Amino acid sequence: MPEFAEVETFRRQLEPLLINQKITSFESFHPRTTRRHLSPNEIRDAIVGSRVGEVKRHGKYIDIVFDSGIHLNIHLRMSGRILSYEKDSYDPRNNPPHAHVIFTTDKYIFLFVDPRTFGEMWLTSEALVHEGIDVLAPTAQRKKVLDAMSKSSRSIKAILLDQKYTSGIGNIYADEICAEAQLLPSRPMNSLTATELDRLNKAIDVVRTEAIEARGSSLKDKSFRDMHGELGHHQMKHRVHARAGKPCPNCGAQILKTRVAGRGTYFCPHCQH
Ligand SMILES: [Zn+2]
């Protein structure tokens, strides 16, 4: 499932192609992708001819803001991704399967591809209100949120995954953040010392920066590819995630897999306490 780093990769690739461009067509071929609307024509009628002002992201949501004030929200959920082609080099016969939405500008074709159809696109007249703070928000702001959670008896991993606190972190980066902080993901938040809480905050900074620089993670199933079809490469830097039985890059001990907060969770039994 795409997390902040993968969604931010799409945002950064969409932005230069969409800013100041008018949408020239919008077609949906699967009712689930536009399920919040009675008909995909509602989206088409509202955005065709409108110019894109901004391409934003909060957590795992992309927000394409039009000059008209309308917002086109995109959530990739389990398996959604976006592909782009220059119009001159586009051949619809090469479309991948499950291309459920196609929209265009003068120069580019964009496909929304989603095998499992949990992903969606929908319009709102105002920006969505998000409870959680974005994982890329300034460190001091995010630190306040985690400090406020330091009295919780829930596990570190459950808090990291809860979009109400920090938006954008999913299973991969929660594991990597705990490994970087050398903390067991199952530790209750209220068991952390001030120093450990500080390590957790710093680890979020480290992991968010390296994950975005690496354009996200493509695991074995290679389900994440960026807008140009390229794999991300953060998986090559993973300390623990999806590395059960392999050596910890820090100490060489075998990485173990367990279950925390209902999710498959990887950790080093030697480095993480
Ligand atoms: Zn280790």
XYZ file of N, CA, C and O and ligand atoms in Angstrom, residues 248 250-251 268 270-271, ligand 1:
25
model
N 20.618 -8.065 10.373
C 20.430 -6.653 10.699
C 21.642 -5.880 10.175
O 22.778 -6.282 10.429
N 22.902 -3.321 11.185
C 23.623 -2.690 12.279
C 24.474 -3.694 13.061
O 25.632 -3.419 13.377
N 23.894 -4.889 13.363
C 24.591 -5.828 14.255
C 24.750 -7.223 13.673
O 25.462 -8.046 14.236
N 14.765 -6.039 14.839
C 16.007 -6.690 15.234
C 15.960 -6.933 16.736
O 15.864 -5.973 17.518
N 18.193 -7.720 18.707
C 19.417 -7.308 19.408
C 19.473 -5.774 19.556
O 19.812 -5.262 20.619
N 19.134 -5.041 18.478
C 19.272 -3.570 18.514
C 18.061 -2.864 19.125
O 18.193 -1.736 19.597
Zn 20.534 -5.334 15.007
